PDB file of C-alpha atoms and ligand atoms in Angstrom:
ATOM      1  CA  UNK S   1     -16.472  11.081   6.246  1.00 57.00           C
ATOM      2  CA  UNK S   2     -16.203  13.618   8.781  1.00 64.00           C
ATOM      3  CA  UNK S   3     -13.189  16.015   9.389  1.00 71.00           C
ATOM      4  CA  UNK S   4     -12.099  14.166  12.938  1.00 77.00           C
ATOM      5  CA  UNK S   5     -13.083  10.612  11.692  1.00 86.00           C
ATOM      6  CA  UNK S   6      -9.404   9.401  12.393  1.00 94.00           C
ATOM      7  CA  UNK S   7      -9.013  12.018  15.594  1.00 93.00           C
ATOM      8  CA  UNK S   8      -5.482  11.021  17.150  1.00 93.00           C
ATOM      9  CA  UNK S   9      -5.003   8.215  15.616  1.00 97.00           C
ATOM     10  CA  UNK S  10      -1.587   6.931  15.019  1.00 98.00           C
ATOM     11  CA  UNK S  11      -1.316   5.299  11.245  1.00 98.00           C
ATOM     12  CA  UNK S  12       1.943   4.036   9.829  1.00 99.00           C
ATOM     13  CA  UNK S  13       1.693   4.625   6.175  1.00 99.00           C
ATOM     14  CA  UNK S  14       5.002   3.167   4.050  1.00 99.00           C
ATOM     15  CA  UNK S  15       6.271   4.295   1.497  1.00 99.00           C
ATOM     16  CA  UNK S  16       4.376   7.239   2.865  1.00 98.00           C
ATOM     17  CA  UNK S  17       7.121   9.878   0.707  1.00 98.00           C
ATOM     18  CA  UNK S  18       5.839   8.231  -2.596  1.00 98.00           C
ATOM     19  CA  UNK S  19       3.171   9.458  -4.932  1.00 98.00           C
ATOM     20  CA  UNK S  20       0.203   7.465  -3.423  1.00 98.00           C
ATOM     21  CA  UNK S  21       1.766   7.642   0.136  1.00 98.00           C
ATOM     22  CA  UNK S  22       2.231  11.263   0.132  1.00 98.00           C
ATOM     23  CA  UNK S  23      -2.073  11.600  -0.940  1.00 98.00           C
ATOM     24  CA  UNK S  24      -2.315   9.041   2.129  1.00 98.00           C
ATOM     25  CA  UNK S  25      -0.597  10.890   4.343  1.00 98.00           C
ATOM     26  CA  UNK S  26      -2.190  14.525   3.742  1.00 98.00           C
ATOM     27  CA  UNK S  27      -5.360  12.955   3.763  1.00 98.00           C
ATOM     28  CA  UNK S  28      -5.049  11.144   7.583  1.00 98.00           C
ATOM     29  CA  UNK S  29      -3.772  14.440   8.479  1.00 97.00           C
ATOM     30  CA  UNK S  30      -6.889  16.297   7.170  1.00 96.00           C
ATOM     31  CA  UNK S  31      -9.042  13.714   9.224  1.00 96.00           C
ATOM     32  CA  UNK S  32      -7.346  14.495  12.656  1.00 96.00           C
ATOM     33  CA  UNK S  33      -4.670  11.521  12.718  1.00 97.00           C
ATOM     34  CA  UNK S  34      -1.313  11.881  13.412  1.00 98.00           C
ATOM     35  CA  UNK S  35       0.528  10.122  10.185  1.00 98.00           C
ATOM     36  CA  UNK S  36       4.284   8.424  10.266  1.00 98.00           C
ATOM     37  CA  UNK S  37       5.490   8.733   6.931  1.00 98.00           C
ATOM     38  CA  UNK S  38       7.581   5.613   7.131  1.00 99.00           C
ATOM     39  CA  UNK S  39      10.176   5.372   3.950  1.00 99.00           C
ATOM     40  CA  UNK S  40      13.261   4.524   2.818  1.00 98.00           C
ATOM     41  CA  UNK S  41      14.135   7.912   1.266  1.00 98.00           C
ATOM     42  CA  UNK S  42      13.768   9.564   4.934  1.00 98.00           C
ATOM     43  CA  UNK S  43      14.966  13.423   3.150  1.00 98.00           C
ATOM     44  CA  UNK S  44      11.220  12.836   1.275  1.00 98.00           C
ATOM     45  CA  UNK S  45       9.827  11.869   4.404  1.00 98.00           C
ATOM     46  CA  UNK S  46      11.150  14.822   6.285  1.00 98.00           C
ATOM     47  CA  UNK S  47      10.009  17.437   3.891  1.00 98.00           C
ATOM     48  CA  UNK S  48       6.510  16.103   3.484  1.00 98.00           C
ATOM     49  CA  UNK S  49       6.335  15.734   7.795  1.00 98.00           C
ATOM     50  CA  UNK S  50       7.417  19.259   7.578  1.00 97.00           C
ATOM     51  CA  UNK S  51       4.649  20.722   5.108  1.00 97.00           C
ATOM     52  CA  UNK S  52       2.058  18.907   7.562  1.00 96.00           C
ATOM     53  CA  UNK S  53       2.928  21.194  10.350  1.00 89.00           C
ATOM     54  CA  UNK S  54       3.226  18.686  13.473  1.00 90.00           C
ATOM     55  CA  UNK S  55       0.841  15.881  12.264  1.00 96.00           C
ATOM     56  CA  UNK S  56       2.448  13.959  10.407  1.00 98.00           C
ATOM     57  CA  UNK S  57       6.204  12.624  11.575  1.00 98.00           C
ATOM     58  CA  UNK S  58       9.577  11.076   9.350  1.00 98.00           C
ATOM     59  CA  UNK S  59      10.713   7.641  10.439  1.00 98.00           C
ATOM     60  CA  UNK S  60      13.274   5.678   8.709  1.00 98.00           C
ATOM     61  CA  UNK S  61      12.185   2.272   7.335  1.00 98.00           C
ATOM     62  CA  UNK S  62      13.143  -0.715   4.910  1.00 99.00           C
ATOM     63  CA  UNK S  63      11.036  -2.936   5.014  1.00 99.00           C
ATOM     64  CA  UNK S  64      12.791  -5.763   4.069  1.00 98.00           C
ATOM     65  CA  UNK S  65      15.056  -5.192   7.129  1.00 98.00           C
ATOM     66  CA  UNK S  66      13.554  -6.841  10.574  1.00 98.00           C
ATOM     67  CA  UNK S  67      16.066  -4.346  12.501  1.00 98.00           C
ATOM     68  CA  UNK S  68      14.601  -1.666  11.005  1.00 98.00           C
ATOM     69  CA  UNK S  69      10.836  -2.671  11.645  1.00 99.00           C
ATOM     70  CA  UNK S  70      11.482  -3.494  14.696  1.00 98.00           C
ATOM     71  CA  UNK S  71      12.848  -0.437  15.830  1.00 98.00           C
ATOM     72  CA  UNK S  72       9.855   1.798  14.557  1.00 98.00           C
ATOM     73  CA  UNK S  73       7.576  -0.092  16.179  1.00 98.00           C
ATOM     74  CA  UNK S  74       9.395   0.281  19.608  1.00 98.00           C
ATOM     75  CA  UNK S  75      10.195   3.665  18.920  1.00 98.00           C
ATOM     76  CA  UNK S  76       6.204   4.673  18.425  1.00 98.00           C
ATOM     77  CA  UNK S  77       4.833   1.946  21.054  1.00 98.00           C
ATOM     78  CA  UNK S  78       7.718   4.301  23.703  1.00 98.00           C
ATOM     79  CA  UNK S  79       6.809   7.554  22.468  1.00 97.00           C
ATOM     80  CA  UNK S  80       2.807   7.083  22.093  1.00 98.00           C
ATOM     81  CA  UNK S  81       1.729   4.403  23.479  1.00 97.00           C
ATOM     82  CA  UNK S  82       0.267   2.839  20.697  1.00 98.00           C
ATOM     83  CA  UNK S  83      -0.489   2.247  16.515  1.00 98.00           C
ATOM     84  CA  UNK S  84      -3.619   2.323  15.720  1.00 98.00           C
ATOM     85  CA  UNK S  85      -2.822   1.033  12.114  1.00 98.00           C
ATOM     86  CA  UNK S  86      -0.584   0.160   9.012  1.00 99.00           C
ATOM     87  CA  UNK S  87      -0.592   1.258   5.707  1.00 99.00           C
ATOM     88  CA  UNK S  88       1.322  -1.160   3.974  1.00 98.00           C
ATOM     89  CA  UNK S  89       1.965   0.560   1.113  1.00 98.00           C
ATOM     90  CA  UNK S  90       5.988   0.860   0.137  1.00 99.00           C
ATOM     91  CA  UNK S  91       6.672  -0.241  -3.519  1.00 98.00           C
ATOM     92  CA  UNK S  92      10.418  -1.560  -3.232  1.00 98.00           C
ATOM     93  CA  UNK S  93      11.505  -2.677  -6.756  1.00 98.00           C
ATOM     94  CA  UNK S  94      15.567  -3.210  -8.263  1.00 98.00           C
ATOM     95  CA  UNK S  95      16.888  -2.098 -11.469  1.00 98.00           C
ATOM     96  CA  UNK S  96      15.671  -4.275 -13.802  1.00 98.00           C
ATOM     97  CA  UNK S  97      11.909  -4.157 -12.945  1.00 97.00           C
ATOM     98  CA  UNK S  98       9.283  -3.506 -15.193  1.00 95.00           C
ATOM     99  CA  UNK S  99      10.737  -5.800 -18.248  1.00 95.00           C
ATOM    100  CA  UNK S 100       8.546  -7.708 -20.503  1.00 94.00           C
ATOM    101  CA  UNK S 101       8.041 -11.640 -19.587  1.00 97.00           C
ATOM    102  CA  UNK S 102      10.683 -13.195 -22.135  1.00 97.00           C
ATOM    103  CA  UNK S 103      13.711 -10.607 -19.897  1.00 97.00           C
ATOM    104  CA  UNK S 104      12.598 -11.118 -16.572  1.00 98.00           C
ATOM    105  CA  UNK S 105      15.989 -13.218 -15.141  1.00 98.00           C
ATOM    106  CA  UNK S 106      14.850 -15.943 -12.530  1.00 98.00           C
ATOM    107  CA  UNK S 107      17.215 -13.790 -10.219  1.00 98.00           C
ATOM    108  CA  UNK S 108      15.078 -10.524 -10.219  1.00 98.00           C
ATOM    109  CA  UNK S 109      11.784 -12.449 -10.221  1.00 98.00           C
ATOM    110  CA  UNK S 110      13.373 -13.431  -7.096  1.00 98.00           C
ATOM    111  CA  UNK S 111      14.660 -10.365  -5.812  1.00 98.00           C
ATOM    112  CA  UNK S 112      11.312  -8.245  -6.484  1.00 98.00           C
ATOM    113  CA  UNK S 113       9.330 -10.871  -4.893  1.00 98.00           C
ATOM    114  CA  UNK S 114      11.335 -10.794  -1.705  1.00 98.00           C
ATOM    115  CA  UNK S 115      11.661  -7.249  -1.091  1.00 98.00           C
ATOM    116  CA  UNK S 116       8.140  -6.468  -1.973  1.00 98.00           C
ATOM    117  CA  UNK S 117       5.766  -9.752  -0.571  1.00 98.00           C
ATOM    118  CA  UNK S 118       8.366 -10.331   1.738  1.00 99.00           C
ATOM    119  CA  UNK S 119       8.724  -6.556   2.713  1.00 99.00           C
ATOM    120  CA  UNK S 120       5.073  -6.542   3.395  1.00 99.00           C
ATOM    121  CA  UNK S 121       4.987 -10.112   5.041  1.00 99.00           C
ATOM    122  CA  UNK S 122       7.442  -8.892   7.271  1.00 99.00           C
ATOM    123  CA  UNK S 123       5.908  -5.493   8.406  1.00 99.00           C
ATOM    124  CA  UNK S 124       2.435  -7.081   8.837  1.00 99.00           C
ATOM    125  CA  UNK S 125       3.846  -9.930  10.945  1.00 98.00           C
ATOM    126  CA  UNK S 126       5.697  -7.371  13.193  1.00 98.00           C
ATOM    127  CA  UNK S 127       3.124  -4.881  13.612  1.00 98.00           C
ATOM    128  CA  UNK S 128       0.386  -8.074  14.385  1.00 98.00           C
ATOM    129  CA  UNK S 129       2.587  -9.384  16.945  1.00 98.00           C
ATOM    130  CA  UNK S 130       2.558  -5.185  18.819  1.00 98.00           C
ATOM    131  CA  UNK S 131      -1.090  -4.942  17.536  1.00 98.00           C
ATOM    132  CA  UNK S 132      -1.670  -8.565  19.658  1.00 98.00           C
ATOM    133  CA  UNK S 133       0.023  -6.940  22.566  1.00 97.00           C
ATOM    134  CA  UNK S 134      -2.158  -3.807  22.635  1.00 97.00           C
ATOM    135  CA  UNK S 135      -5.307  -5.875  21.754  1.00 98.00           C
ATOM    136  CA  UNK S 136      -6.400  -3.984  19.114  1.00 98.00           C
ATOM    137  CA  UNK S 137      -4.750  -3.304  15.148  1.00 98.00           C
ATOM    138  CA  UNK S 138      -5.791  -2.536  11.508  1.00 98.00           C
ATOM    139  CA  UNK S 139      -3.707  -3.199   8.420  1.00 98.00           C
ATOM    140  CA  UNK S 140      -4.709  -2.464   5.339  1.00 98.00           C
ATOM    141  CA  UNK S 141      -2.202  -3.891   2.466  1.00 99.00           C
ATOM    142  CA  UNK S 142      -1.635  -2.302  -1.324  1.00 99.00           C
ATOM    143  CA  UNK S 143      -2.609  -4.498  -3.802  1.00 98.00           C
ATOM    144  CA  UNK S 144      -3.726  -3.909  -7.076  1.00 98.00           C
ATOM    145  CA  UNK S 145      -6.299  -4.595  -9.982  1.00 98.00           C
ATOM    146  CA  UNK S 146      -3.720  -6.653 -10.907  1.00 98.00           C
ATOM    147  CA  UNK S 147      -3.900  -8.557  -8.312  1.00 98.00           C
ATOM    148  CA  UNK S 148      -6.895 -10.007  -9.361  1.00 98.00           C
ATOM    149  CA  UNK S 149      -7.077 -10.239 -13.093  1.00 98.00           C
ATOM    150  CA  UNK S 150      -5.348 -10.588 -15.988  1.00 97.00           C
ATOM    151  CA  UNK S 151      -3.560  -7.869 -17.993  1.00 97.00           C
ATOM    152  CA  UNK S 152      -5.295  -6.538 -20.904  1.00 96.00           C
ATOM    153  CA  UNK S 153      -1.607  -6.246 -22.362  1.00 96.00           C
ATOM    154  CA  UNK S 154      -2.891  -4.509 -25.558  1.00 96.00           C
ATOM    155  CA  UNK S 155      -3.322  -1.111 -23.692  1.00 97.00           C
ATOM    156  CA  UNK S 156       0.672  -0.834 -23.312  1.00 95.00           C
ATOM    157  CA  UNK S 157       1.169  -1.561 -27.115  1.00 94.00           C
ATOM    158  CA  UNK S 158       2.911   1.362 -28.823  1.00 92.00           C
ATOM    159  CA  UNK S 159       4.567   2.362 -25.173  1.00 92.00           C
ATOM    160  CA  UNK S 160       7.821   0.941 -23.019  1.00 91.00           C
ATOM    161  CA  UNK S 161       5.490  -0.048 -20.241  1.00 92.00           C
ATOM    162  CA  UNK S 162       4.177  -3.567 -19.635  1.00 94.00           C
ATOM    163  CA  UNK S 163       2.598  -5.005 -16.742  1.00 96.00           C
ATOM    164  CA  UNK S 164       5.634  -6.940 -14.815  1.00 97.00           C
ATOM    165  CA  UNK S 165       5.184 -10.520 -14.012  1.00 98.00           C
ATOM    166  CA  UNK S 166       6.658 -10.203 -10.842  1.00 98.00           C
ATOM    167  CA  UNK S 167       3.728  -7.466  -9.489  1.00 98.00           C
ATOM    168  CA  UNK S 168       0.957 -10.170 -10.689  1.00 98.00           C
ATOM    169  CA  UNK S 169       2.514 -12.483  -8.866  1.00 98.00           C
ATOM    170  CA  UNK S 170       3.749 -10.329  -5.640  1.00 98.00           C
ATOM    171  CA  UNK S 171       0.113  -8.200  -5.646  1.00 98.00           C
ATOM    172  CA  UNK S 172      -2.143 -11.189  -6.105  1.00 98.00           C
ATOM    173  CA  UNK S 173      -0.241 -13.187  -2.942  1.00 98.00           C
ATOM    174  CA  UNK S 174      -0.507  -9.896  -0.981  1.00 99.00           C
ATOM    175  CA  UNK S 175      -4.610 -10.258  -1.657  1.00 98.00           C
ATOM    176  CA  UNK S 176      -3.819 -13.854  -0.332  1.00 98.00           C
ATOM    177  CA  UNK S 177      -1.508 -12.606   2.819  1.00 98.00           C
ATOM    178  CA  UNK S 178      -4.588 -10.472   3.615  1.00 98.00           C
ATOM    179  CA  UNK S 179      -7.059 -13.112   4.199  1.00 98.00           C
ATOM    180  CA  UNK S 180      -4.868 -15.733   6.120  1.00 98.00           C
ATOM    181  CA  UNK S 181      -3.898 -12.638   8.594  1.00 99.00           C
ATOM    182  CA  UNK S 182      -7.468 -11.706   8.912  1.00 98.00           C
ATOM    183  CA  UNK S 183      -8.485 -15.327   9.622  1.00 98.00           C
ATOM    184  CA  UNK S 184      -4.846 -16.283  11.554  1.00 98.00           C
ATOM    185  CA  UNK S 185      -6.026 -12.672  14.248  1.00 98.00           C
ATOM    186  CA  UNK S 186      -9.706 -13.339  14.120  1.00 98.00           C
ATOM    187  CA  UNK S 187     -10.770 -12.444  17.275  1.00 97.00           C
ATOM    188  CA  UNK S 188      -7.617 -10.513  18.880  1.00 98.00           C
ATOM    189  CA  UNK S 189      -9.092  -7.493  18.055  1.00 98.00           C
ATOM    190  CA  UNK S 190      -7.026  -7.009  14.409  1.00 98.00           C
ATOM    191  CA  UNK S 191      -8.048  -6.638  11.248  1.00 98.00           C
ATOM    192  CA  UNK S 192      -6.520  -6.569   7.860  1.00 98.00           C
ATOM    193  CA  UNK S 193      -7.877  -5.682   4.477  1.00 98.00           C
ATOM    194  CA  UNK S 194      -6.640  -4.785   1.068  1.00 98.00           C
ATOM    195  CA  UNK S 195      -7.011  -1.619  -1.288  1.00 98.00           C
ATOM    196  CA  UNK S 196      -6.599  -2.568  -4.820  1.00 98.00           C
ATOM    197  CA  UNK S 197      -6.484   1.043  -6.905  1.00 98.00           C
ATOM    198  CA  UNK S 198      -6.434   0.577 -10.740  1.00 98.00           C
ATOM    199  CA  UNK S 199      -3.879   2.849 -13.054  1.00 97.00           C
ATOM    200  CA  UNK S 200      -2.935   6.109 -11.073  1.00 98.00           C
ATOM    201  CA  UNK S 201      -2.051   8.913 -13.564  1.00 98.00           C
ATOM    202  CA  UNK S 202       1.645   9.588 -14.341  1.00 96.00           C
ATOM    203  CA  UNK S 203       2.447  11.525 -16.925  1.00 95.00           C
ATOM    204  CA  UNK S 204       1.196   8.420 -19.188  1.00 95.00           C
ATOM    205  CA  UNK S 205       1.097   9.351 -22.864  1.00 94.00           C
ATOM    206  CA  UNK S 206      -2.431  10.268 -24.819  1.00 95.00           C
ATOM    207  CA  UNK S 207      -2.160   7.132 -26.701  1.00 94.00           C
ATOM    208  CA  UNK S 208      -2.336   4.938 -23.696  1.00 96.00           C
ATOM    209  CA  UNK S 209      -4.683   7.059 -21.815  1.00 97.00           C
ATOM    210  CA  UNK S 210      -6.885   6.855 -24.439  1.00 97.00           C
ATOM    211  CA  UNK S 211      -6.518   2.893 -25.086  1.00 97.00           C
ATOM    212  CA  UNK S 212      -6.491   2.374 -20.930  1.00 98.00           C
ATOM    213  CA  UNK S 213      -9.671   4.645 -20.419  1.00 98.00           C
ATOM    214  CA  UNK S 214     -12.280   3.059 -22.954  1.00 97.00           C
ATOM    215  CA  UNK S 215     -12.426   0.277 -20.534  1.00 98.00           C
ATOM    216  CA  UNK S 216     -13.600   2.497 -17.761  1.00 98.00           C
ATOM    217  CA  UNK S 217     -16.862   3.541 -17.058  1.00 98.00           C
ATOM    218  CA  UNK S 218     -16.456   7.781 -16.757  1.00 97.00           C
ATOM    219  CA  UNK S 219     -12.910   8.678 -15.729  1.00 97.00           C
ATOM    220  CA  UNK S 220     -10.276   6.567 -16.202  1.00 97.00           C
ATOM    221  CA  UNK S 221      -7.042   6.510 -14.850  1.00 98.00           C
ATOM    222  CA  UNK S 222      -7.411   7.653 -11.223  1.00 98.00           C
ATOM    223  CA  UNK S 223      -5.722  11.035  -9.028  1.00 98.00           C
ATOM    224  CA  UNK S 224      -4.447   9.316  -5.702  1.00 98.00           C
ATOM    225  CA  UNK S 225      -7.013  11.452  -4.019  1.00 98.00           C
ATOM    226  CA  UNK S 226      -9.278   9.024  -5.834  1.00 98.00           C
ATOM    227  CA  UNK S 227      -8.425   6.252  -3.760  1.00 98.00           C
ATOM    228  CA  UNK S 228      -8.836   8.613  -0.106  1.00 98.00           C
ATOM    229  CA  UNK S 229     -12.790   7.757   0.260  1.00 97.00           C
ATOM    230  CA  UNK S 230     -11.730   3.714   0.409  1.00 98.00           C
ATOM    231  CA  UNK S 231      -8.842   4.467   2.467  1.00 98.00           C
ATOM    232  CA  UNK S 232     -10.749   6.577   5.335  1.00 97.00           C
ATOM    233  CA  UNK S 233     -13.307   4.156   5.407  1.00 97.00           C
ATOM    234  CA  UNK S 234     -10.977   0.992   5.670  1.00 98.00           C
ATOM    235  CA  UNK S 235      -9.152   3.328   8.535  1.00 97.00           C
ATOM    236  CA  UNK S 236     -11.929   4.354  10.413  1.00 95.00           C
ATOM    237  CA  UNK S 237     -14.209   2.491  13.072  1.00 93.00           C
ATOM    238  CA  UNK S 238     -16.945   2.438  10.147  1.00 94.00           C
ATOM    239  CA  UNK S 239     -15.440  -0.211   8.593  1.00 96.00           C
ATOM    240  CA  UNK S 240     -14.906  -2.139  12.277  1.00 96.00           C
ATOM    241  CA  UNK S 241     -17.032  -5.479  11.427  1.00 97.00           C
ATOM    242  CA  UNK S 242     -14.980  -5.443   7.784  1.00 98.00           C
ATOM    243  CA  UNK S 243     -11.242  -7.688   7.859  1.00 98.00           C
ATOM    244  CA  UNK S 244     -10.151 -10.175   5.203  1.00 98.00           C
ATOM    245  CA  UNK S 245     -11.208  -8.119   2.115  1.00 98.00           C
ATOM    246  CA  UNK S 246     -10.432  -6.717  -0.687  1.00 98.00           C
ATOM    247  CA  UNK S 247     -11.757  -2.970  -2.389  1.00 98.00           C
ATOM    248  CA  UNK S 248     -11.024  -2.545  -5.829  1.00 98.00           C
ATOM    249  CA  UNK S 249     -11.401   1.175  -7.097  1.00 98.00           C
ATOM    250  CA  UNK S 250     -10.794   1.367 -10.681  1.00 98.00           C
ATOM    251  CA  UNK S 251     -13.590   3.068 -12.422  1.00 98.00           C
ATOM    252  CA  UNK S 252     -14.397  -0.278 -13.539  1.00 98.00           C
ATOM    253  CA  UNK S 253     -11.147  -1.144 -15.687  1.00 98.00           C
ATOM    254  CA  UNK S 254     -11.598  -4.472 -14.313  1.00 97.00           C
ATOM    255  CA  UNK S 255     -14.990  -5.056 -15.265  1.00 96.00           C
TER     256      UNK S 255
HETATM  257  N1  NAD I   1       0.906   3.957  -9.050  1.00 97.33           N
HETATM  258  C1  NAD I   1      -0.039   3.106  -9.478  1.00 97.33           C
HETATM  259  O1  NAD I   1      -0.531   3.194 -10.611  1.00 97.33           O
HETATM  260  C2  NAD I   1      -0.522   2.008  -8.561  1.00 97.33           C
HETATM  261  C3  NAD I   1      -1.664   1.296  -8.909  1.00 97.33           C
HETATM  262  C4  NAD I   1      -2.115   0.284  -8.070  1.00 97.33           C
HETATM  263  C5  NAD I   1      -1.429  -0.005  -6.921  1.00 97.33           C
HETATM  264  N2  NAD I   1      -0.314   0.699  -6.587  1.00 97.33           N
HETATM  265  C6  NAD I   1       0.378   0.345  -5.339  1.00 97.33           C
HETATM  266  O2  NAD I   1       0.383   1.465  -4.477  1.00 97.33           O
HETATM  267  C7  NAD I   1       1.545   1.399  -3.630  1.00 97.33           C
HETATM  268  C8  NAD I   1       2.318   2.717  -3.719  1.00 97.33           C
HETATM  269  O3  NAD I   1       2.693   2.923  -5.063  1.00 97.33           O
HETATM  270  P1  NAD I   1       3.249   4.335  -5.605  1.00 97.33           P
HETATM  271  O4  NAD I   1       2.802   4.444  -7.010  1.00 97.33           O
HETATM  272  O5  NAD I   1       2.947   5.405  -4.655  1.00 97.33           O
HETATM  273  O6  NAD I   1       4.838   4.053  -5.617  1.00 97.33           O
HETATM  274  P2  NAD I   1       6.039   5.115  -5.548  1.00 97.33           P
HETATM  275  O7  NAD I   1       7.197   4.478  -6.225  1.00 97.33           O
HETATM  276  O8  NAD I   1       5.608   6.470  -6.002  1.00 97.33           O
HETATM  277  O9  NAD I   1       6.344   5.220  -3.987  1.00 97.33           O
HETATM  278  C9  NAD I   1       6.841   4.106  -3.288  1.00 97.33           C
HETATM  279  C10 NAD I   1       7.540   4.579  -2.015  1.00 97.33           C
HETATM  280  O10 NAD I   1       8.069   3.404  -1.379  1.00 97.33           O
HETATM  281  C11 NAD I   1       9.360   3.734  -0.885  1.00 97.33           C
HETATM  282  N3  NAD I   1      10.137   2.507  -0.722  1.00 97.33           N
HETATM  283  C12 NAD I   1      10.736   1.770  -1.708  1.00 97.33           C
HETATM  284  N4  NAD I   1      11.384   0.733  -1.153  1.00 97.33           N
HETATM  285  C13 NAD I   1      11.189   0.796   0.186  1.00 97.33           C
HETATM  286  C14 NAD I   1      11.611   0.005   1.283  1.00 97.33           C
HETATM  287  N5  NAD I   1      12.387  -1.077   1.115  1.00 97.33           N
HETATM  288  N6  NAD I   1      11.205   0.360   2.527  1.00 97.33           N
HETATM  289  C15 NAD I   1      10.431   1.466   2.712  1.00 97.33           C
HETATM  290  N7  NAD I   1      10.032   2.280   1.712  1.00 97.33           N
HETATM  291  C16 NAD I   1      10.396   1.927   0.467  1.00 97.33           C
HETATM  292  C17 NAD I   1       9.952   4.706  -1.909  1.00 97.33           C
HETATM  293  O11 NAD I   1      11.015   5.461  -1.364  1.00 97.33           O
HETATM  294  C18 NAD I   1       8.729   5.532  -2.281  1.00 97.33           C
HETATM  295  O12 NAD I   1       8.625   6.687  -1.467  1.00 97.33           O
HETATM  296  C19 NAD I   1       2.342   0.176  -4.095  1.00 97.33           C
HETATM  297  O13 NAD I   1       1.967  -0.944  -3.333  1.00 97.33           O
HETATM  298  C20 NAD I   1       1.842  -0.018  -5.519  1.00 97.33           C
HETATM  299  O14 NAD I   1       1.992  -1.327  -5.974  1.00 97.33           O
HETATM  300  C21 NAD I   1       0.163   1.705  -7.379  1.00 97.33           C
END
């Protein structure tokens, strides 16, 4: 992919201030686009626009608040005319995520849905509606392997992690959202697709590395960076004939 592949383009990446985001955003910088790290924790946003030395800029967003989507779209559309394209990419979650299927409450099920397939419901209809305007959008939505199949719960054994009910449930309707937009704005001149990275490294423990990584084919658990080839292509006009799909990088976990 060449160095000006995204050359002044404006991309919306939230969640931009997390630990894929932040990858995202230093990579559309790299390519020549201007990036708006869009989060929720706006002092992480600042510091990263900062280190990217007028390419990238902080904007305040929940996504689970229309006000608040609302008003970044006007404020870009007023200031540069246009978006070229969403990352929709924030990971909103309450306290009680992450608990094995026998704890989840009915109430957080609830709540973790809303904020994060309703989050990303919400942003995608609202930037469609400006991208209709324009004539011309691309989304591409965060999903997962998980999305898409079924946990091989034995690699968490031995650790506090599990694979949450709730992201099955939220990632694999996002892979859903992603084809009814596609086929709702066929022919307006938007496209959507969906990015579905296996494990991303954390500070996971030997044990599960090495249980997680036997299923991959060199690897294993991805860098971020590992996910920036997909990204630039799903971003760029090389992908322009490409909406309603879904890329799964994983080093073949989910083979
Ligand atoms: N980390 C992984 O292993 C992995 C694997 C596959 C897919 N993903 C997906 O990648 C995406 C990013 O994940 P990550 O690991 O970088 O998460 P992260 O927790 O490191 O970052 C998420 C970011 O979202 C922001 N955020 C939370 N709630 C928000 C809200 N309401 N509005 C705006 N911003 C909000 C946070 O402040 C944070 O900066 C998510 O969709 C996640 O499901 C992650």
């Amino acid at each position: 992919m060449q160095a000006n592949s995204l050359k002044n383009k404006i991309i919306v990446v939230t969640g931009g201030a997390g630990a894929i985001g932040q990858c995202f955003v230093r990579g559309i910088v790299e390519r020549g686009g201007i990036a708006i790290v869009a989060d929720i924790n706006i002092d992480a946003a600042k510091l990263l626009a900062q280190d990217c030395a007028g390419h990238a800029e902080a904007a305040d967003l929940d996504i689970t608040s229309k006000d608040s989507v609302v008003t970044i779209i006007a404020d870009l559309i007023q200031r540069h005319g246009r978006i070229d394209a969403l990352v929709n990419n924030a990971y909103p979650r309450n306290k009680n995520y992450g608990k094995k299927l026998e704890d989840v409450a009915y109430a957080d099920f609830c709540e973790n849905v809303n904020m994060h397939l309703g989050g990303y419901f919400l942003v995608a209809q609202q930037f469609c509606l400006a991208f209709k305007q324009q004539g011309y959008g691309n989304i591409i939505n965060m999903s997962s392997i998980y999305g898409s199949m079924a946990p091989r719960f034995e690699v968490y054994d031995g650790t506090p992690m599990t694979m949450p009910v709730e992201y099955a449930a939220i990632k694999a309707a996002i892979e859903h959202l992603t084809r009814y937009f596609a086929q709702y704005f066929k022919g307006t001149g938007i496209r959507v697709n969906c990015l579905s990275p296996g494990g991303i490294l954390a500070g996971q423990s030997a044990d599960f590395l090495m249980a997680y990584n036997k299923h991959c084919a060199s690897k294993g658990m991805l860098d971020a960076n590992d996910l920036l080839g997909a990204l630039m292509f799903l971003l760029s006009d090389e992908s322009s004939l490409m909406s309603g799909q879904n890329l799964l990088i994983d080093d073949g976990f989910s083979l």
